[in-house]
């Protein structure tokens, strides 16, 4: 009979019998209290698990294929899966007694990395990548040296981009060692490794090749495109974070410097959309997600000491924005959480310049604008307001988000390029056409408010020259009165029309004689009367 805690009892029996067949590694892996004792740093347990024999067994289980089913032997499948998961937990525990022995055992590391050489399933990829990431955090230099010695490792890894853990491992190479539970900046060896392998361009190559592929498995293609775009975005955000601590990133793996690669993704998406007559939009949407986040992420903004006070209209817009939570659901933990107040354009300087990226993307402006002129493939639908209407469609909504981001974040040359294709007028056309698309209304309204509350004259001119006053008044009258002049249920534009009108009103009040540039006296008088009658109660 064994006395004491189960794990201690097993260790006692092991010492007493000198390691009989009754007490094996599997006996410990079956024990429910094993991980608890491991975390409690049970000295005798750590000594046992860090032996060469135990480590070999743990690596074998962590890298083992677990069949989906063994027919009547389901309990055996469950046992294998349990052994694999527990072994992974032990090897990735970042406990020095184990990792110090593991990281110097080249034969065990070799076995760990060999799983990438052939067919790789998600379960095994998840286990192995988790162990490698843990070792990189605790033994960064030895692991990087080992990886550099495997000439084909990064290339092999790029062949498994459809598996999120394998894709995530590329990003984790840009994590430095972990000290006091804080991940440090990456070492030069890591950035040089990714630069040597030309990772960014090769990721984009895989993206473009996947778009062009004639494979019939559309679901698999979509997953791969999504994963690659997330890896590229995560690398971009890492680039910004490193820029804050003055760590140089080789230009070839810096998405902000190597902007032609990012533009290639957008071009591939546009080509696929055109060839499919608008039916395949995944590539375009994923590529625009990357671009939008690269242009707008708060990670790339260092606030200056003097900030412009928030305008009244901006505060109203923040309230209206609560109706329009539309950020895409991206898995990367490095993705910035969008919690900033959109009420006023703060004064900031970027960590990394977006000028190159904007310049490369400007080539696509005209073709992207043409997408906005296309009709959605979806049929008319009945919305919550019991109104049948033609939907805008996810493709055009994403293009609107891209363009409004450019209008808000872009340099003057970008604003002028957008003005050349009459982008602001096109967006206003969509705004007034689609009465019930709240997300569209918020995107356009926030861009207009941003311009009018800023000092960006090019953006202000772009928005104001599209007869915005006349269109606001006309749409207000249309949505608030019936043929008899009585109030009826407010239309879908009303909340954002109030914000737009208030923004224009504030702008005119502070513009002085400059208002004459944008509006004639009759327009100004009509708008003043409208504001006096309709906005004052609001």
Short mmCIF file of N, CA and C in Angstrom, two decimals, residues 194-292:
data_model
loop_
_atom_site.label_atom_id
_atom_site.label_comp_id
_atom_site.label_asym_id
_atom_site.label_seq_id
_atom_site.Cartn_x
_atom_site.Cartn_y
_atom_site.Cartn_z
N UNK A 194 15.03 35.90 -40.01
CA UNK A 194 13.85 36.15 -40.83
C UNK A 194 14.19 36.95 -42.08
N UNK A 195 15.17 37.85 -41.95
CA UNK A 195 15.60 38.62 -43.13
C UNK A 195 16.32 37.72 -44.12
N UNK A 196 17.18 36.84 -43.60
CA UNK A 196 17.90 35.92 -44.48
C UNK A 196 16.96 35.04 -45.28
N UNK A 197 15.86 34.65 -44.64
CA UNK A 197 14.89 33.79 -45.31
C UNK A 197 13.84 34.59 -46.10
N UNK A 198 13.96 35.93 -46.08
CA UNK A 198 13.04 36.79 -46.84
C UNK A 198 11.59 36.45 -46.53
N UNK A 199 11.28 36.36 -45.24
CA UNK A 199 10.00 35.83 -44.80
C UNK A 199 8.81 36.64 -45.30
N UNK A 200 8.88 37.96 -45.24
CA UNK A 200 7.74 38.77 -45.64
C UNK A 200 7.37 38.55 -47.10
N UNK A 201 8.35 38.65 -47.98
CA UNK A 201 8.05 38.46 -49.41
C UNK A 201 7.55 37.05 -49.68
N UNK A 202 8.09 36.08 -48.97
CA UNK A 202 7.66 34.70 -49.20
C UNK A 202 6.24 34.46 -48.67
N UNK A 203 5.90 35.11 -47.58
CA UNK A 203 4.52 35.02 -47.09
C UNK A 203 3.56 35.61 -48.11
N UNK A 204 3.93 36.76 -48.67
CA UNK A 204 3.08 37.39 -49.68
C UNK A 204 3.01 36.51 -50.92
N UNK A 205 4.14 35.87 -51.28
CA UNK A 205 4.12 34.94 -52.42
C UNK A 205 3.10 33.82 -52.20
N UNK A 206 3.09 33.27 -50.98
CA UNK A 206 2.14 32.20 -50.67
C UNK A 206 0.71 32.74 -50.75
N UNK A 207 0.50 33.96 -50.27
CA UNK A 207 -0.83 34.59 -50.33
C UNK A 207 -1.29 34.71 -51.77
N UNK A 208 -0.42 35.26 -52.62
CA UNK A 208 -0.79 35.48 -54.03
C UNK A 208 -0.99 34.15 -54.75
N UNK A 209 -0.10 33.18 -54.48
CA UNK A 209 -0.23 31.87 -55.11
C UNK A 209 -1.53 31.18 -54.69
N UNK A 210 -1.91 31.37 -53.43
CA UNK A 210 -3.16 30.78 -52.95
C UNK A 210 -4.36 31.43 -53.64
N UNK A 211 -4.30 32.74 -53.83
CA UNK A 211 -5.39 33.44 -54.54
C UNK A 211 -5.51 32.92 -55.96
N UNK A 212 -4.37 32.71 -56.62
CA UNK A 212 -4.37 32.26 -58.01
C UNK A 212 -4.64 30.77 -58.17
N UNK A 213 -4.58 30.03 -57.06
CA UNK A 213 -4.73 28.57 -57.12
C UNK A 213 -6.12 28.19 -57.64
N UNK A 214 -6.16 27.11 -58.40
CA UNK A 214 -7.42 26.59 -58.93
C UNK A 214 -8.02 25.52 -58.01
N UNK A 215 -7.47 25.41 -56.83
CA UNK A 215 -7.96 24.41 -55.87
C UNK A 215 -9.45 24.60 -55.62
N UNK A 216 -10.15 23.46 -55.56
CA UNK A 216 -11.59 23.54 -55.35
C UNK A 216 -12.01 23.68 -53.91
N UNK A 217 -11.05 23.54 -52.99
CA UNK A 217 -11.38 23.63 -51.57
C UNK A 217 -11.35 25.09 -51.14
N UNK A 218 -12.46 25.78 -51.33
CA UNK A 218 -12.53 27.21 -51.03
C UNK A 218 -12.37 27.48 -49.53
N UNK A 219 -12.86 26.58 -48.70
CA UNK A 219 -12.76 26.77 -47.26
C UNK A 219 -11.31 26.74 -46.82
N UNK A 220 -10.53 25.80 -47.36
CA UNK A 220 -9.11 25.71 -47.02
C UNK A 220 -8.36 26.95 -47.51
N UNK A 221 -8.71 27.43 -48.70
CA UNK A 221 -8.07 28.64 -49.23
C UNK A 221 -8.35 29.84 -48.34
N UNK A 222 -9.59 29.96 -47.91
CA UNK A 222 -9.96 31.08 -47.06
C UNK A 222 -9.20 31.05 -45.75
N UNK A 223 -9.08 29.87 -45.16
CA UNK A 223 -8.35 29.73 -43.89
C UNK A 223 -6.89 30.12 -44.08
N UNK A 224 -6.28 29.67 -45.17
CA UNK A 224 -4.88 29.97 -45.42
C UNK A 224 -4.67 31.47 -45.64
N UNK A 225 -5.54 32.10 -46.43
CA UNK A 225 -5.42 33.54 -46.68
C UNK A 225 -5.58 34.32 -45.38
N UNK A 226 -6.52 33.91 -44.56
CA UNK A 226 -6.74 34.58 -43.28
C UNK A 226 -5.51 34.47 -42.38
N UNK A 227 -4.94 33.27 -42.30
CA UNK A 227 -3.80 33.05 -41.43
C UNK A 227 -2.58 33.84 -41.88
N UNK A 228 -2.31 33.83 -43.18
CA UNK A 228 -1.15 34.57 -43.70
C UNK A 228 -1.31 36.06 -43.44
N UNK A 229 -2.49 36.59 -43.68
CA UNK A 229 -2.70 38.02 -43.47
C UNK A 229 -2.51 38.38 -42.00
N UNK A 230 -2.91 37.48 -41.11
CA UNK A 230 -2.74 37.75 -39.68
C UNK A 230 -1.26 37.72 -39.29
N UNK A 231 -0.49 36.83 -39.87
CA UNK A 231 0.94 36.77 -39.58
C UNK A 231 1.62 38.05 -40.04
N UNK A 232 1.29 38.50 -41.23
CA UNK A 232 1.89 39.73 -41.75
C UNK A 232 1.51 40.93 -40.88
N UNK A 233 0.26 40.99 -40.46
CA UNK A 233 -0.16 42.08 -39.60
C UNK A 233 0.56 42.03 -38.25
N UNK A 234 0.69 40.83 -37.69
CA UNK A 234 1.39 40.69 -36.41
C UNK A 234 2.84 41.13 -36.54
N UNK A 235 3.47 40.81 -37.66
CA UNK A 235 4.86 41.25 -37.89
C UNK A 235 4.93 42.77 -37.98
N UNK A 236 3.92 43.38 -38.60
CA UNK A 236 3.89 44.84 -38.71
C UNK A 236 3.78 45.48 -37.33
N UNK A 237 2.92 44.93 -36.49
CA UNK A 237 2.75 45.48 -35.14
C UNK A 237 4.01 45.28 -34.30
N UNK A 238 4.67 44.13 -34.49
CA UNK A 238 5.94 43.92 -33.79
C UNK A 238 6.98 44.95 -34.24
N UNK A 239 6.96 45.27 -35.53
CA UNK A 239 7.89 46.27 -36.05
C UNK A 239 7.71 47.61 -35.33
N UNK A 240 6.46 48.00 -35.11
CA UNK A 240 6.19 49.27 -34.42
C UNK A 240 6.67 49.21 -32.98
N UNK A 241 6.35 48.12 -32.31
CA UNK A 241 6.74 47.99 -30.91
C UNK A 241 8.25 48.06 -30.74
N UNK A 242 8.98 47.47 -31.67
CA UNK A 242 10.43 47.50 -31.60
C UNK A 242 10.97 48.89 -31.93
N UNK A 243 10.24 49.59 -32.81
CA UNK A 243 10.66 50.95 -33.13
C UNK A 243 10.59 51.86 -31.92
N UNK A 244 9.67 51.58 -31.01
CA UNK A 244 9.54 52.40 -29.81
C UNK A 244 10.75 52.29 -28.90
N UNK A 245 11.46 51.16 -28.97
CA UNK A 245 12.66 50.99 -28.13
C UNK A 245 13.93 51.04 -28.99
N UNK A 246 13.77 51.64 -30.18
CA UNK A 246 14.91 51.94 -31.06
C UNK A 246 15.68 50.69 -31.48
N UNK A 247 14.96 49.60 -31.71
CA UNK A 247 15.59 48.39 -32.23
C UNK A 247 15.32 48.34 -33.73
N UNK A 248 16.38 48.37 -34.54
CA UNK A 248 16.17 48.39 -35.99
C UNK A 248 15.67 47.04 -36.51
N UNK A 249 14.77 47.09 -37.46
CA UNK A 249 14.25 45.90 -38.13
C UNK A 249 14.71 45.96 -39.58
N UNK A 250 15.33 44.90 -40.09
CA UNK A 250 15.75 44.91 -41.50
C UNK A 250 14.59 45.25 -42.41
N UNK A 251 14.84 46.15 -43.35
CA UNK A 251 13.77 46.64 -44.22
C UNK A 251 13.04 45.55 -44.96
N UNK A 252 13.73 44.46 -45.27
CA UNK A 252 13.11 43.42 -46.09
C UNK A 252 11.99 42.68 -45.35
N UNK A 253 12.01 42.72 -44.00
CA UNK A 253 10.93 42.07 -43.24
C UNK A 253 10.06 43.10 -42.53
N UNK A 254 10.24 44.37 -42.84
CA UNK A 254 9.44 45.44 -42.26
C UNK A 254 8.31 45.79 -43.23
N UNK A 255 7.06 45.43 -42.90
CA UNK A 255 5.96 45.68 -43.85
C UNK A 255 5.77 47.15 -44.19
N UNK A 256 6.22 48.05 -43.33
CA UNK A 256 6.08 49.48 -43.61
C UNK A 256 7.12 49.94 -44.62
N UNK A 257 8.29 49.32 -44.61
CA UNK A 257 9.31 49.66 -45.60
C UNK A 257 9.10 48.88 -46.89
N UNK A 258 8.79 47.60 -46.75
CA UNK A 258 8.58 46.74 -47.90
C UNK A 258 7.12 46.80 -48.34
N UNK A 259 6.66 48.00 -48.64
CA UNK A 259 5.24 48.24 -48.88
C UNK A 259 4.75 47.65 -50.20
N UNK A 260 5.65 47.42 -51.14
CA UNK A 260 5.23 46.83 -52.41
C UNK A 260 4.63 45.45 -52.21
N UNK A 261 5.15 44.73 -51.21
CA UNK A 261 4.60 43.40 -50.92
C UNK A 261 3.17 43.50 -50.43
N UNK A 262 2.90 44.48 -49.57
CA UNK A 262 1.54 44.65 -49.06
C UNK A 262 0.60 45.05 -50.20
N UNK A 263 1.05 45.93 -51.06
CA UNK A 263 0.22 46.34 -52.20
C UNK A 263 -0.05 45.16 -53.13
N UNK A 264 0.88 44.23 -53.22
CA UNK A 264 0.66 43.03 -54.06
C UNK A 264 -0.53 42.23 -53.55
N UNK A 265 -0.69 42.18 -52.24
CA UNK A 265 -1.83 41.45 -51.67
C UNK A 265 -3.15 42.09 -52.10
N UNK A 266 -3.21 43.42 -52.03
CA UNK A 266 -4.43 44.12 -52.43
C UNK A 266 -4.70 43.91 -53.92
N UNK A 267 -3.65 44.00 -54.72
CA UNK A 267 -3.80 43.80 -56.17
C UNK A 267 -4.31 42.41 -56.48
N UNK A 268 -3.77 41.41 -55.77
CA UNK A 268 -4.22 40.02 -55.98
C UNK A 268 -5.70 39.88 -55.60
N UNK A 269 -6.09 40.54 -54.52
CA UNK A 269 -7.49 40.49 -54.11
C UNK A 269 -8.42 41.13 -55.12
N UNK A 270 -8.00 42.26 -55.68
CA UNK A 270 -8.80 42.94 -56.71
C UNK A 270 -8.93 42.08 -57.96
N UNK A 271 -7.83 41.44 -58.33
CA UNK A 271 -7.84 40.58 -59.52
C UNK A 271 -8.79 39.41 -59.33
N UNK A 272 -8.74 38.80 -58.15
CA UNK A 272 -9.61 37.65 -57.88
C UNK A 272 -11.08 38.07 -57.85
N UNK A 273 -11.35 39.24 -57.30
CA UNK A 273 -12.72 39.74 -57.26
C UNK A 273 -13.25 39.95 -58.68
N UNK A 274 -12.40 40.49 -59.53
CA UNK A 274 -12.81 40.77 -60.91
C UNK A 274 -13.03 39.49 -61.69
N UNK A 275 -12.10 38.53 -61.55
CA UNK A 275 -12.21 37.28 -62.31
C UNK A 275 -13.42 36.45 -61.89
N UNK A 276 -13.83 36.61 -60.64
CA UNK A 276 -14.97 35.84 -60.14
C UNK A 276 -16.28 36.61 -60.24
N UNK A 277 -16.23 37.76 -60.92
CA UNK A 277 -17.43 38.62 -61.03
C UNK A 277 -18.00 38.99 -59.67
N UNK A 278 -17.11 39.27 -58.75
CA UNK A 278 -17.52 39.73 -57.43
C UNK A 278 -17.87 38.64 -56.44
N UNK A 279 -17.74 37.38 -56.83
CA UNK A 279 -18.16 36.28 -55.96
C UNK A 279 -17.09 35.91 -54.92
N UNK A 280 -15.81 36.10 -55.26
CA UNK A 280 -14.73 35.77 -54.32
C UNK A 280 -14.12 37.06 -53.79
N UNK A 281 -14.40 37.36 -52.54
CA UNK A 281 -13.92 38.62 -51.97
C UNK A 281 -12.97 38.42 -50.79
N UNK A 282 -12.69 37.17 -50.41
CA UNK A 282 -11.89 36.90 -49.22
C UNK A 282 -10.51 37.55 -49.30
N UNK A 283 -9.82 37.36 -50.42
CA UNK A 283 -8.46 37.88 -50.54
C UNK A 283 -8.44 39.40 -50.40
N UNK A 284 -9.40 40.08 -51.03
CA UNK A 284 -9.44 41.53 -50.94
C UNK A 284 -9.75 41.98 -49.51
N UNK A 285 -10.70 41.34 -48.88
CA UNK A 285 -11.06 41.74 -47.52
C UNK A 285 -9.92 41.49 -46.55
N UNK A 286 -9.25 40.35 -46.65
CA UNK A 286 -8.13 40.05 -45.73
C UNK A 286 -6.98 41.03 -45.95
N UNK A 287 -6.68 41.33 -47.22
CA UNK A 287 -5.57 42.25 -47.48
C UNK A 287 -5.90 43.66 -47.00
N UNK A 288 -7.15 44.09 -47.18
CA UNK A 288 -7.54 45.42 -46.71
C UNK A 288 -7.56 45.47 -45.18
N UNK A 289 -7.91 44.36 -44.53
CA UNK A 289 -7.82 44.31 -43.07
C UNK A 289 -6.41 44.64 -42.60
N UNK A 290 -5.43 44.05 -43.27
CA UNK A 290 -4.03 44.30 -42.91
C UNK A 290 -3.69 45.77 -43.10
N UNK A 291 -4.06 46.31 -44.25
CA UNK A 291 -3.72 47.69 -44.57
C UNK A 291 -4.40 48.67 -43.61
N UNK A 292 -5.67 48.44 -43.34
CA UNK A 292 -6.42 49.34 -42.45
C UNK A 292 -5.77 49.38 -41.08
#
